[in-house]
Amino acid sequence: MAIDLHDKQARGRLLKAIKTSRQALEPFRRVRKELIRDYVGSWYSEGGARKKTPVNLTNQTARIYTVALAANNPQVMVSTPLEQNWPFAKRFEVNLNKLISDMELDVTFRSIVLDAFFCLGCGVVMMRDTDTRFHGLLESEEDVWLDPGEPWLNRVPLDHLILDMSARELSKMRYCGHEYRADYEKVMDEPGYDKKVKAKLTPTSKHTTDSADFASDIASGAAVDDDELKPMLWLRDVWVAENKTISTMTVDQDLPPLLERGWKGSQAGPYKFLSLGNVPDSIIPVAPAVNLKSMHDLQNRLFRRMEQDSDAHRVINAYSPAGADDAEKLRTAPRNSWVRMNDPKSVQQVEFGGVDQRDQALALFNQEVYDRLAGNLGLMGGLGAQSATLGQDEILMGQVSRMEADMRIAVVGFAAECILDLGHLMWEDQTLELRSAIPLGNTGIEVPVNWTPEYRVGDFEDYDFRVEPYSMVFKTPEQKLQELFQTLRELAPLWPMFQASGATLDAEAIVEEIARLKNRPEFKRFITFASPASMLGGDQNTVRQSPVTTRETVRKNIPTGGTQASRSSILQQTLMGGKPQVNGQQQASMMRKPA
């Protein structure tokens, strides 16, 4: 039975549950704020790290993790088990990738991954629409330049989250949501909101007992109202799983919802969560930053102590009363001069303090252990070679990838869930139009695959779409170049079969790609390519016609450019960097482009 939020008693139980859960979440919010203090360091602002941070391991680790897990804008492959829907699945894939690119989804994903590094990452799928079917533009003034009517993924920080803390799994929460500041005038002008409820609304202060310890205070200071240019009030959106609805309600007053709207996306609702360290029977994960916090603190304590010891280091020249004359001679003696002394032993150099070698050794040991617990951080971040040879480093990198596997699986699963719901909103929006096209082979012709309402046939669930994100992992141009050569080497044994089907190797295109990835355009000047006609000794500008006007076409099964074995050998020599021995006919065969 659905929960009637217009009933005062039922609504009161929900509001009481929300208040209790927010109180239960408070300790995690305080820990997250301390971790973010470590992240910004001691020189960020007065609200930064409480003690001096000579080595900010937390900041370094968070940045490396963010790049490793969500460096690029995700692209998706859309598939469906229904063969008759394959053409539409391709159209859906092209336009969904265009939507992702237009949204710059990688920026949002990196922010959510950073949230998950400290505690729990959260995003809410919504429609940026002025009819308030979802948030509309009421939640924030920051993105008013964005076009309304588009599916959108918005990050939700932990400080603003509403979670059902009694649940044992995120997917089993009975309710969740988030709170936000809204423009009072826009709320009052919004035609979709209940007029009776709006009549009872008044602007509210930014400062509440629940907002007394936000992480944003690190930069902006304690919550005050003076920085708000317009009257504002607190609103909350609450997803009630039993109702499958999202309700917009006031925070400071016990009033019926301003608006209730149904959710047609996935069963889990519009709120998506990213956890990088699940805890049994708890919805709050143990984040990487929590596990590394103690070692970050230890390393900084050691460095602060070594800094004090270094500042206290003293080198003093001491002399006995009888050696006063000798000491004066030494004090005034020029550099590299010879000085006659009565008793050289009467003047000695005494050293006090200095860095304790045991502290120094412990700092080195702690750094090694930290790197290991963080997943071989030095190799992940490209901070230097970790072994004597490149091959050993590649083996180690493979181990790092396996250690990252759990986090990458979590991020890819999170991205797939978000993108599938964004695609669902694309489907449901009967006004959304996207203009896109795909190239037709190497012809230079593009085929339009626009997204317009008339292409939607049936229901979204009929297609059983599967979304597989890829391309999120960061790869350097050198790694991409290695992938290119590796692919060519793998194709070499199969080349005779490809060539028998009319395939050719476009060496010029390979050189252009190498020059692009190396960022060395001049490479294309070093290698020139002759036309097939000139390679055979003909004039490429002159077409010679036989005087015989009657021709007989005879088809013979004659290998062009040698046997299959010789062609395979030529290709393998080329790919391995050698200089193959070929004749003109073979070169023409290798260089010929398809008609």
GROMACS .gro file of N, CA and C in nm, residues 238-312:
model
  225
  238VAL      N    1   1.256   1.363  -0.219
  238VAL     CA    2   1.256   1.233  -0.152
  238VAL      C    3   1.200   1.128  -0.247
  239TRP      N    4   1.279   1.024  -0.270
  239TRP     CA    5   1.235   0.908  -0.347
  239TRP      C    6   1.179   0.805  -0.248
  240VAL      N    7   1.051   0.771  -0.265
  240VAL     CA    8   0.986   0.671  -0.182
  240VAL      C    9   0.971   0.545  -0.267
  241ALA      N   10   1.047   0.441  -0.232
  241ALA     CA   11   1.052   0.322  -0.315
  241ALA      C   12   0.916   0.256  -0.330
  242GLU      N   13   0.839   0.254  -0.221
  242GLU     CA   14   0.709   0.188  -0.224
  242GLU      C   15   0.613   0.258  -0.319
  243ASN      N   16   0.623   0.389  -0.326
  243ASN     CA   17   0.535   0.467  -0.414
  243ASN      C   18   0.589   0.479  -0.555
  244LYS      N   19   0.720   0.458  -0.572
  244LYS     CA   20   0.788   0.482  -0.699
  244LYS      C   21   0.765   0.626  -0.745
  245THR      N   22   0.777   0.717  -0.649
  245THR     CA   23   0.757   0.859  -0.677
  245THR      C   24   0.870   0.940  -0.617
  246ILE      N   25   0.888   1.061  -0.671
  246ILE     CA   26   0.981   1.160  -0.617
  246ILE      C   27   0.896   1.278  -0.571
  247SER      N   28   0.909   1.314  -0.444
  247SER     CA   29   0.829   1.422  -0.387
  247SER      C   30   0.919   1.539  -0.349
  248THR      N   31   0.880   1.658  -0.390
  248THR     CA   32   0.950   1.780  -0.350
  248THR      C   33   0.879   1.838  -0.229
  249MET      N   34   0.954   1.853  -0.119
  249MET     CA   35   0.895   1.897   0.008
  249MET      C   36   0.981   2.007   0.069
  250THR      N   37   0.922   2.083   0.160
  250THR     CA   38   0.999   2.182   0.235
  250THR      C   39   1.076   2.113   0.347
  251VAL      N   40   1.184   2.176   0.391
  251VAL     CA   41   1.268   2.117   0.495
  251VAL      C   42   1.226   2.166   0.633
  252ASP      N   43   1.193   2.292   0.647
  252ASP     CA   44   1.173   2.351   0.779
  252ASP      C   45   1.028   2.352   0.826
  253GLN      N   46   0.936   2.310   0.739
  253GLN     CA   47   0.795   2.312   0.775
  253GLN      C   48   0.731   2.179   0.743
  254ASP      N   49   0.639   2.137   0.827
  254ASP     CA   50   0.565   2.013   0.804
  254ASP      C   51   0.446   2.043   0.714
  255LEU      N   52   0.471   2.039   0.583
  255LEU     CA   53   0.369   2.070   0.484
  255LEU      C   54   0.358   1.956   0.383
  256PRO      N   55   0.244   1.941   0.319
  256PRO     CA   56   0.233   1.840   0.213
  256PRO      C   57   0.332   1.868   0.101
  257PRO      N   58   0.358   1.771   0.015
  257PRO     CA   59   0.454   1.791  -0.094
  257PRO      C   60   0.411   1.904  -0.188
  258LEU      N   61   0.509   1.979  -0.234
  258LEU     CA   62   0.483   2.077  -0.338
  258LEU      C   63   0.448   2.009  -0.469
  259LEU      N   64   0.510   1.891  -0.492
  259LEU     CA   65   0.490   1.820  -0.618
  259LEU      C   66   0.527   1.674  -0.598
  260GLU      N   67   0.450   1.585  -0.656
  260GLU     CA   68   0.483   1.443  -0.661
  260GLU      C   69   0.481   1.399  -0.807
  261ARG      N   70   0.583   1.327  -0.849
  261ARG     CA   71   0.586   1.278  -0.987
  261ARG      C   72   0.638   1.135  -0.988
  262GLY      N   73   0.586   1.057  -1.078
  262GLY     CA   74   0.625   0.918  -1.089
  262GLY      C   75   0.762   0.903  -1.154
  263TRP      N   76   0.824   0.790  -1.129
  263TRP     CA   77   0.956   0.759  -1.186
  263TRP      C   78   0.942   0.639  -1.278
  264LYS      N   79   0.985   0.654  -1.403
  264LYS     CA   80   0.972   0.547  -1.502
  264LYS      C   81   1.105   0.482  -1.535
  265GLY      N   82   1.208   0.517  -1.461
  265GLY     CA   83   1.339   0.457  -1.486
  265GLY      C   84   1.353   0.322  -1.419
  266SER      N   85   1.476   0.288  -1.380
  266SER     CA   86   1.504   0.158  -1.321
  266SER      C   87   1.435   0.144  -1.186
  267GLN      N   88   1.421   0.020  -1.141
  267GLN     CA   89   1.354  -0.008  -1.014
  267GLN      C   90   1.427   0.055  -0.895
  268ALA      N   91   1.559   0.077  -0.908
  268ALA     CA   92   1.637   0.132  -0.798
  268ALA      C   93   1.610   0.279  -0.773
  269GLY      N   94   1.540   0.345  -0.867
  269GLY     CA   95   1.510   0.486  -0.848
  269GLY      C   96   1.613   0.577  -0.913
  270PRO      N   97   1.596   0.708  -0.901
  270PRO     CA   98   1.684   0.803  -0.970
  270PRO      C   99   1.819   0.824  -0.903
  271TYR      N  100   1.834   0.780  -0.777
  271TYR     CA  101   1.959   0.802  -0.705
  271TYR      C  102   2.053   0.684  -0.727
  272LYS      N  103   2.175   0.715  -0.773
  272LYS     CA  104   2.275   0.613  -0.803
  272LYS      C  105   2.394   0.632  -0.708
  273PHE      N  106   2.446   0.521  -0.656
  273PHE     CA  107   2.550   0.528  -0.553
  273PHE      C  108   2.676   0.454  -0.598
  274LEU      N  109   2.790   0.513  -0.564
  274LEU     CA  110   2.919   0.453  -0.595
  274LEU      C  111   2.994   0.427  -0.465
  275SER      N  112   3.026   0.300  -0.441
  275SER     CA  113   3.100   0.259  -0.321
  275SER      C  114   3.230   0.193  -0.365
  276LEU      N  115   3.342   0.234  -0.305
  276LEU     CA  116   3.472   0.175  -0.336
  276LEU      C  117   3.521   0.085  -0.223
  277GLY      N  118   3.432   0.044  -0.134
  277GLY     CA  119   3.470  -0.046  -0.025
  277GLY      C  120   3.349  -0.087   0.055
  278ASN      N  121   3.271  -0.181   0.003
  278ASN     CA  122   3.147  -0.220   0.069
  278ASN      C  123   3.172  -0.279   0.207
  279VAL      N  124   3.079  -0.255   0.297
  279VAL     CA  125   3.083  -0.308   0.434
  279VAL      C  126   2.961  -0.397   0.453
  280PRO      N  127   2.978  -0.518   0.501
  280PRO     CA  128   2.862  -0.605   0.522
  280PRO      C  129   2.760  -0.541   0.616
  281ASP      N  130   2.634  -0.551   0.578
  281ASP     CA  131   2.521  -0.504   0.662
  281ASP      C  132   2.526  -0.355   0.690
  282SER      N  133   2.585  -0.277   0.602
  282SER     CA  134   2.589  -0.132   0.618
  282SER      C  135   2.588  -0.067   0.481
  283ILE      N  136   2.516   0.043   0.470
  283ILE     CA  137   2.512   0.114   0.341
  283ILE      C  138   2.625   0.214   0.327
  284ILE      N  139   2.697   0.243   0.435
  284ILE     CA  140   2.811   0.335   0.429
  284ILE      C  141   2.938   0.254   0.408
  285PRO      N  142   3.011   0.279   0.300
  285PRO     CA  143   3.132   0.200   0.273
  285PRO      C  144   3.250   0.245   0.357
  286VAL      N  145   3.353   0.161   0.361
  286VAL     CA  146   3.480   0.202   0.419
  286VAL      C  147   3.565   0.249   0.301
  287ALA      N  148   3.579   0.378   0.290
  287ALA     CA  149   3.641   0.439   0.172
  287ALA      C  150   3.793   0.425   0.177
  288PRO      N  151   3.861   0.432   0.061
  288PRO     CA  152   4.008   0.424   0.058
  288PRO      C  153   4.075   0.525   0.149
  289ALA      N  154   4.022   0.648   0.154
  289ALA     CA  155   4.085   0.752   0.237
  289ALA      C  156   4.082   0.716   0.384
  290VAL      N  157   3.978   0.643   0.427
  290VAL     CA  158   3.969   0.602   0.568
  290VAL      C  159   4.081   0.504   0.601
  291ASN      N  160   4.107   0.410   0.511
  291ASN     CA  161   4.212   0.310   0.536
  291ASN      C  162   4.352   0.370   0.535
  292LEU      N  163   4.370   0.480   0.463
  292LEU     CA  164   4.503   0.539   0.448
  292LEU      C  165   4.526   0.658   0.542
  293LYS      N  166   4.422   0.698   0.615
  293LYS     CA  167   4.430   0.817   0.700
  293LYS      C  168   4.542   0.808   0.804
  294SER      N  169   4.552   0.696   0.874
  294SER     CA  170   4.651   0.684   0.982
  294SER      C  171   4.793   0.695   0.928
  295MET      N  172   4.820   0.635   0.812
  295MET     CA  173   4.955   0.641   0.757
  295MET      C  174   4.986   0.780   0.703
  296HIS      N  175   4.885   0.849   0.652
  296HIS     CA  176   4.904   0.989   0.612
  296HIS      C  177   4.943   1.073   0.733
  297ASP      N  178   4.874   1.053   0.845
  297ASP     CA  179   4.904   1.128   0.967
  297ASP      C  180   5.043   1.094   1.020
  298LEU      N  181   5.078   0.964   1.019
  298LEU     CA  182   5.209   0.923   1.069
  298LEU      C  183   5.321   0.986   0.986
  299GLN      N  184   5.306   0.983   0.856
  299GLN     CA  185   5.410   1.038   0.769
  299GLN      C  186   5.429   1.187   0.795
  300ASN      N  187   5.321   1.257   0.814
  300ASN     CA  188   5.331   1.401   0.838
  300ASN      C  189   5.386   1.432   0.977
  301ARG      N  190   5.354   1.347   1.076
  301ARG     CA  191   5.415   1.365   1.209
  301ARG      C  192   5.566   1.346   1.201
  302LEU      N  193   5.611   1.246   1.129
  302LEU     CA  194   5.754   1.222   1.114
  302LEU      C  195   5.821   1.339   1.044
  303PHE      N  196   5.759   1.391   0.940
  303PHE     CA  197   5.820   1.501   0.867
  303PHE      C  198   5.823   1.629   0.951
  304ARG      N  199   5.717   1.651   1.028
  304ARG     CA  200   5.718   1.769   1.115
  304ARG      C  201   5.828   1.757   1.221
  305ARG      N  202   5.845   1.634   1.274
  305ARG     CA  203   5.950   1.614   1.374
  305ARG      C  204   6.088   1.629   1.312
  306MET      N  205   6.106   1.573   1.194
  306MET     CA  206   6.237   1.587   1.128
  306MET      C  207   6.264   1.732   1.091
  307GLU      N  208   6.159   1.807   1.058
  307GLU     CA  209   6.176   1.949   1.029
  307GLU      C  210   6.223   2.023   1.155
  308GLN      N  211   6.163   1.993   1.269
  308GLN     CA  212   6.204   2.056   1.394
  308GLN      C  213   6.347   2.018   1.430
  309ASP      N  214   6.382   1.891   1.412
  309ASP     CA  215   6.519   1.847   1.441
  309ASP      C  216   6.619   1.916   1.349
  310SER      N  217   6.578   1.932   1.223
  310SER     CA  218   6.669   1.998   1.129
  310SER      C  219   6.688   2.145   1.165
  311ASP      N  220   6.578   2.211   1.208
  311ASP     CA  221   6.589   2.351   1.249
  311ASP      C  222   6.674   2.366   1.376
  312ALA      N  223   6.671   2.264   1.461
  312ALA     CA  224   6.747   2.270   1.586
  312ALA      C  225   6.893   2.229   1.568
   0.00000   0.00000   0.00000
